[in-house]
PDB file of C-alpha atoms in Angstrom:
ATOM      1  CA  MET S   1      39.308  -6.420 -25.494  1.00 74.00           C
ATOM      2  CA  ARG S   2      38.759  -5.529 -29.130  1.00 81.00           C
ATOM      3  CA  SER S   3      36.928  -2.570 -30.601  1.00 85.00           C
ATOM      4  CA  TYR S   4      36.299  -1.229 -34.077  1.00 87.00           C
ATOM      5  CA  GLY S   5      34.385   1.739 -35.295  1.00 87.00           C
ATOM      6  CA  THR S   6      33.536   4.548 -37.610  1.00 89.00           C
ATOM      7  CA  TRP S   7      32.015   6.818 -34.991  1.00 93.00           C
ATOM      8  CA  PRO S   8      31.706  10.252 -36.648  1.00 92.00           C
ATOM      9  CA  THR S   9      34.144  12.870 -35.335  1.00 91.00           C
ATOM     10  CA  GLY S  10      32.329  15.397 -33.199  1.00 92.00           C
ATOM     11  CA  ARG S  11      29.173  13.292 -32.753  1.00 94.00           C
ATOM     12  CA  ALA S  12      28.000  13.172 -29.140  1.00 94.00           C
ATOM     13  CA  PRO S  13      26.736   9.834 -27.777  1.00 95.00           C
ATOM     14  CA  GLY S  14      23.060  10.948 -27.576  1.00 95.00           C
ATOM     15  CA  THR S  15      20.106   8.750 -26.654  1.00 98.00           C
ATOM     16  CA  TYR S  16      19.897   4.980 -26.985  1.00 98.00           C
ATOM     17  CA  VAL S  17      17.514   2.077 -27.052  1.00 98.00           C
ATOM     18  CA  PHE S  18      18.451  -1.591 -26.718  1.00 97.00           C
ATOM     19  CA  GLU S  19      17.725  -3.652 -29.828  1.00 96.00           C
ATOM     20  CA  ARG S  20      16.775  -7.313 -29.473  1.00 95.00           C
ATOM     21  CA  LEU S  21      17.184 -10.000 -32.089  1.00 93.00           C
ATOM     22  CA  PRO S  22      14.245 -12.413 -32.456  1.00 94.00           C
ATOM     23  CA  SER S  23      16.200 -15.071 -30.519  1.00 93.00           C
ATOM     24  CA  GLN S  24      16.806 -12.561 -27.715  1.00 92.00           C
ATOM     25  CA  ALA S  25      13.173 -11.420 -27.717  1.00 93.00           C
ATOM     26  CA  SER S  26      12.124 -15.041 -27.149  1.00 95.00           C
ATOM     27  CA  GLN S  27      13.963 -14.982 -23.778  1.00 94.00           C
ATOM     28  CA  PRO S  28      12.882 -11.606 -22.339  1.00 95.00           C
ATOM     29  CA  GLU S  29      13.999 -12.217 -18.730  1.00 95.00           C
ATOM     30  CA  GLN S  30      17.482 -13.314 -19.744  1.00 92.00           C
ATOM     31  CA  GLN S  31      17.882 -10.398 -22.169  1.00 94.00           C
ATOM     32  CA  ALA S  32      16.563  -7.886 -19.605  1.00 95.00           C
ATOM     33  CA  ALA S  33      19.214  -9.101 -17.142  1.00 94.00           C
ATOM     34  CA  LEU S  34      21.903  -8.641 -19.797  1.00 94.00           C
ATOM     35  CA  GLU S  35      20.641  -5.120 -20.555  1.00 97.00           C
ATOM     36  CA  GLU S  36      20.689  -4.241 -16.844  1.00 96.00           C
ATOM     37  CA  ALA S  37      24.279  -5.470 -16.632  1.00 95.00           C
ATOM     38  CA  ALA S  38      25.271  -3.295 -19.625  1.00 97.00           C
ATOM     39  CA  ARG S  39      23.263  -0.167 -18.737  1.00 97.00           C
ATOM     40  CA  PRO S  40      25.830   1.389 -16.300  1.00 96.00           C
ATOM     41  CA  ALA S  41      28.659   1.020 -18.840  1.00 96.00           C
ATOM     42  CA  VAL S  42      26.523   2.401 -21.683  1.00 98.00           C
ATOM     43  CA  GLU S  43      25.579   5.423 -19.601  1.00 97.00           C
ATOM     44  CA  MET S  44      29.169   5.845 -18.382  1.00 96.00           C
ATOM     45  CA  ALA S  45      30.120   6.134 -22.081  1.00 96.00           C
ATOM     46  CA  GLY S  46      27.817   9.172 -22.301  1.00 96.00           C
ATOM     47  CA  PHE S  47      24.554   7.722 -23.624  1.00 98.00           C
ATOM     48  CA  LYS S  48      21.164   8.546 -22.116  1.00 97.00           C
ATOM     49  CA  PRO S  49      18.080   6.311 -22.331  1.00 97.00           C
ATOM     50  CA  ALA S  50      15.628   7.456 -25.005  1.00 97.00           C
ATOM     51  CA  PRO S  51      12.082   8.310 -23.846  1.00 94.00           C
ATOM     52  CA  ASP S  52      10.835   5.930 -26.559  1.00 92.00           C
ATOM     53  CA  ALA S  53      12.428   3.838 -29.302  1.00 90.00           C
ATOM     54  CA  ALA S  54      11.307   6.157 -32.111  1.00 92.00           C
ATOM     55  CA  ARG S  55      13.302   9.080 -30.670  1.00 94.00           C
ATOM     56  CA  ALA S  56      16.570   7.202 -30.000  1.00 97.00           C
ATOM     57  CA  ASP S  57      19.733   8.373 -31.755  1.00 97.00           C
ATOM     58  CA  VAL S  58      21.306   4.913 -31.698  1.00 98.00           C
ATOM     59  CA  SER S  59      20.289   1.331 -31.123  1.00 97.00           C
ATOM     60  CA  ILE S  60      22.538  -0.903 -29.050  1.00 98.00           C
ATOM     61  CA  GLN S  61      22.656  -4.631 -29.570  1.00 97.00           C
ATOM     62  CA  LEU S  62      24.181  -6.792 -26.825  1.00 97.00           C
ATOM     63  CA  GLY S  63      25.460 -10.324 -26.700  1.00 94.00           C
ATOM     64  CA  ALA S  64      27.071 -12.558 -24.107  1.00 92.00           C
ATOM     65  CA  ARG S  65      28.553 -16.025 -24.108  1.00 90.00           C
ATOM     66  CA  ILE S  66      29.576 -18.069 -21.095  1.00 85.00           C
ATOM     67  CA  THR S  67      31.351 -21.376 -21.682  1.00 87.00           C
ATOM     68  CA  ARG S  68      32.186 -23.805 -18.899  1.00 85.00           C
ATOM     69  CA  TYR S  69      35.243 -26.030 -19.329  1.00 82.00           C
ATOM     70  CA  GLU S  70      35.869 -29.006 -17.096  1.00 79.00           C
ATOM     71  CA  THR S  71      39.516 -29.337 -16.164  1.00 71.00           C
ATOM     72  CA  SER S  72      41.235 -32.678 -16.152  1.00 66.00           C
ATOM     73  CA  PRO S  73      43.949 -33.934 -13.820  1.00 60.00           C
ATOM     74  CA  TRP S  74      45.952 -34.734 -16.950  1.00 60.00           C
ATOM     75  CA  ASP S  75      46.092 -30.993 -17.750  1.00 60.00           C
ATOM     76  CA  ASP S  76      48.463 -30.501 -14.801  1.00 58.00           C
ATOM     77  CA  PRO S  77      52.045 -31.703 -15.447  1.00 58.00           C
ATOM     78  CA  MET S  78      52.622 -32.011 -11.677  1.00 57.00           C
ATOM     79  CA  TRP S  79      49.759 -34.498 -11.276  1.00 53.00           C
ATOM     80  CA  TRP S  80      51.801 -37.564 -12.225  1.00 51.00           C
ATOM     81  CA  ASN S  81      54.729 -37.953  -9.886  1.00 47.00           C
ATOM     82  CA  TRP S  82      56.972 -40.944 -10.546  1.00 46.00           C
ATOM     83  CA  GLY S  83      59.789 -41.632  -8.100  1.00 44.00           C
ATOM     84  CA  TYR S  84      61.171 -38.537  -6.443  1.00 44.00           C
ATOM     85  CA  GLY S  85      59.610 -35.266  -7.422  1.00 45.00           C
ATOM     86  CA  TYR S  86      57.612 -32.299  -6.340  1.00 46.00           C
ATOM     87  CA  GLY S  87      54.201 -33.261  -5.006  1.00 48.00           C
ATOM     88  CA  ARG S  88      51.163 -31.272  -6.051  1.00 49.00           C
ATOM     89  CA  TYR S  89      50.233 -30.302  -2.490  1.00 50.00           C
ATOM     90  CA  GLY S  90      53.544 -30.454  -0.716  1.00 51.00           C
ATOM     91  CA  GLY S  91      57.312 -30.613  -0.923  1.00 50.00           C
ATOM     92  CA  TRP S  92      59.587 -33.278  -2.312  1.00 49.00           C
ATOM     93  CA  ARG S  93      58.547 -36.814  -1.595  1.00 49.00           C
ATOM     94  CA  PRO S  94      59.311 -40.340  -2.818  1.00 50.00           C
ATOM     95  CA  GLY S  95      56.802 -42.625  -4.458  1.00 50.00           C
ATOM     96  CA  PHE S  96      54.140 -42.707  -7.072  1.00 49.00           C
ATOM     97  CA  GLY S  97      51.979 -39.613  -6.664  1.00 49.00           C
ATOM     98  CA  LEU S  98      48.335 -40.354  -7.233  1.00 49.00           C
ATOM     99  CA  GLY S  99      46.131 -38.476  -4.873  1.00 50.00           C
ATOM    100  CA  TYR S 100      42.613 -37.270  -4.518  1.00 48.00           C
ATOM    101  CA  ARG S 101      41.943 -33.824  -5.883  1.00 50.00           C
ATOM    102  CA  PHE S 102      39.111 -31.501  -6.721  1.00 54.00           C
ATOM    103  CA  ASP S 103      39.191 -29.765 -10.062  1.00 61.00           C
ATOM    104  CA  ASN S 104      37.463 -26.479 -10.502  1.00 74.00           C
ATOM    105  CA  PRO S 105      35.766 -25.792 -13.798  1.00 80.00           C
ATOM    106  CA  ARG S 106      36.989 -22.800 -15.792  1.00 82.00           C
ATOM    107  CA  TYR S 107      34.649 -20.272 -17.345  1.00 84.00           C
ATOM    108  CA  GLU S 108      35.278 -18.251 -20.458  1.00 87.00           C
ATOM    109  CA  ARG S 109      33.005 -15.235 -20.727  1.00 88.00           C
ATOM    110  CA  GLU S 110      32.579 -12.842 -23.612  1.00 92.00           C
ATOM    111  CA  VAL S 111      30.373  -9.781 -24.025  1.00 94.00           C
ATOM    112  CA  ALA S 112      29.759  -7.862 -27.244  1.00 95.00           C
ATOM    113  CA  VAL S 113      28.256  -4.467 -28.008  1.00 96.00           C
ATOM    114  CA  LEU S 114      27.186  -3.181 -31.430  1.00 97.00           C
ATOM    115  CA  ILE S 115      26.039   0.435 -31.738  1.00 97.00           C
ATOM    116  CA  ARG S 116      24.062   1.402 -34.852  1.00 97.00           C
ATOM    117  CA  ASP S 117      22.796   4.734 -36.122  1.00 97.00           C
ATOM    118  CA  ARG S 118      19.038   4.526 -35.563  1.00 95.00           C
ATOM    119  CA  ALA S 119      18.106   6.523 -38.672  1.00 94.00           C
ATOM    120  CA  THR S 120      20.285   4.652 -41.202  1.00 95.00           C
ATOM    121  CA  GLY S 121      20.973   1.336 -39.462  1.00 94.00           C
ATOM    122  CA  ALA S 122      24.694   1.791 -40.165  1.00 96.00           C
ATOM    123  CA  PRO S 123      27.037   0.179 -37.632  1.00 96.00           C
ATOM    124  CA  LEU S 124      29.081   2.877 -35.871  1.00 96.00           C
ATOM    125  CA  TYR S 125      30.973   1.032 -33.140  1.00 96.00           C
ATOM    126  CA  GLU S 126      31.629  -2.591 -32.245  1.00 95.00           C
ATOM    127  CA  THR S 127      33.441  -3.834 -29.174  1.00 94.00           C
ATOM    128  CA  ARG S 128      33.887  -7.009 -27.170  1.00 91.00           C
ATOM    129  CA  ALA S 129      35.632  -8.150 -24.028  1.00 91.00           C
ATOM    130  CA  VAL S 130      36.645 -11.647 -22.905  1.00 89.00           C
ATOM    131  CA  ASN S 131      37.505 -13.027 -19.491  1.00 85.00           C
ATOM    132  CA  ASP S 132      38.703 -16.377 -18.196  1.00 83.00           C
ATOM    133  CA  SER S 133      37.867 -17.206 -14.581  1.00 77.00           C
ATOM    134  CA  LEU S 134      37.205 -19.895 -12.004  1.00 74.00           C
ATOM    135  CA  ILE S 135      33.787 -18.443 -11.187  1.00 72.00           C
ATOM    136  CA  GLY S 136      30.673 -18.392 -13.336  1.00 69.00           C
ATOM    137  CA  ALA S 137      28.930 -15.269 -14.503  1.00 65.00           C
ATOM    138  CA  ASP S 138      26.795 -12.997 -12.417  1.00 71.00           C
ATOM    139  CA  GLY S 139      25.393  -9.543 -13.040  1.00 71.00           C
ATOM    140  CA  GLU S 140      28.373  -7.806 -11.453  1.00 82.00           C
ATOM    141  CA  SER S 141      31.016  -9.626 -13.500  1.00 85.00           C
ATOM    142  CA  LEU S 142      29.105  -8.990 -16.725  1.00 89.00           C
ATOM    143  CA  SER S 143      28.734  -5.304 -15.780  1.00 91.00           C
ATOM    144  CA  LEU S 144      32.497  -5.060 -15.308  1.00 89.00           C
ATOM    145  CA  MET S 145      33.059  -6.728 -18.663  1.00 90.00           C
ATOM    146  CA  PHE S 146      30.735  -4.262 -20.421  1.00 94.00           C
ATOM    147  CA  GLU S 147      32.603  -1.446 -18.662  1.00 91.00           C
ATOM    148  CA  ALA S 148      35.914  -2.792 -19.976  1.00 89.00           C
ATOM    149  CA  ALA S 149      34.467  -3.158 -23.489  1.00 91.00           C
ATOM    150  CA  LEU S 150      33.269   0.471 -23.594  1.00 93.00           C
ATOM    151  CA  LYS S 151      36.202   1.960 -21.673  1.00 86.00           C
ATOM    152  CA  ASP S 152      37.638   4.044 -24.539  1.00 85.00           C
ATOM    153  CA  PHE S 153      34.421   4.783 -26.446  1.00 91.00           C
ATOM    154  CA  PRO S 154      34.264   6.210 -29.138  1.00 91.00           C
ATOM    155  CA  THR S 155      37.938   5.645 -29.982  1.00 85.00           C
ATOM    156  CA  PRO S 156      38.612   2.186 -31.427  1.00 80.00           C
ATOM    157  CA  ALA S 157      41.303   0.631 -29.271  1.00 69.00           C
ATOM    158  CA  VAL S 158      44.489  -1.009 -30.408  1.00 68.00           C
ATOM    159  CA  SER S 159      43.181  -4.549 -30.531  1.00 67.00           C
ATOM    160  CA  PRO S 160      43.493  -6.870 -28.766  1.00 74.00           C
ATOM    161  CA  ARG S 161      44.568  -5.338 -25.496  1.00 71.00           C
ATOM    162  CA  ARG S 162      44.234  -5.879 -21.766  1.00 74.00           C
ATOM    163  CA  VAL S 163      41.884  -3.626 -19.802  1.00 69.00           C
ATOM    164  CA  VAL S 164      41.819  -3.600 -16.015  1.00 67.00           C
ATOM    165  CA  VAL S 165      38.597  -2.565 -14.295  1.00 63.00           C
ATOM    166  CA  PRO S 166      38.845  -2.171 -10.501  1.00 64.00           C
ATOM    167  CA  VAL S 167      36.417  -4.288  -8.508  1.00 64.00           C
ATOM    168  CA  SER S 168      35.121  -2.743  -5.299  1.00 62.00           C
ATOM    169  CA  ARG S 169      34.134  -5.377  -2.754  1.00 53.00           C
TER     170      ARG S 169
END
């Protein structure tokens, strides 16, 4: 997690409205899902939804990136097994170790939050969180990432750092 900011000392979080870039406005369903994933974390940080955009204290811009990486058997040093050695799925064994295996893709996810003063447009706080996992993204995982990103709001964190958010399942 990384965060940066110039949040004014003594300023309360206030009311917010989500801001959409033109590219985000062209995909309203996808952006609405991202906003729903971020909403609990934004409100946990002390913000309240504005009754209308004109009366919001801040605008909040969101972003997310999910990259899928295919793993290769050659990434695993235990895959090739010449002569005697440790087998990938078992103990020591003789022989040339080529076997059948299933590789899971890896996912790298990143969420970003930019909070601007609505009146001046000045950026007040920027934060992001990254995660590497064997599962793709869903609303719950993105919500947890937004929670991690806004965990210490409005204090900019020592960056980068690890944040642990408990998952209740």
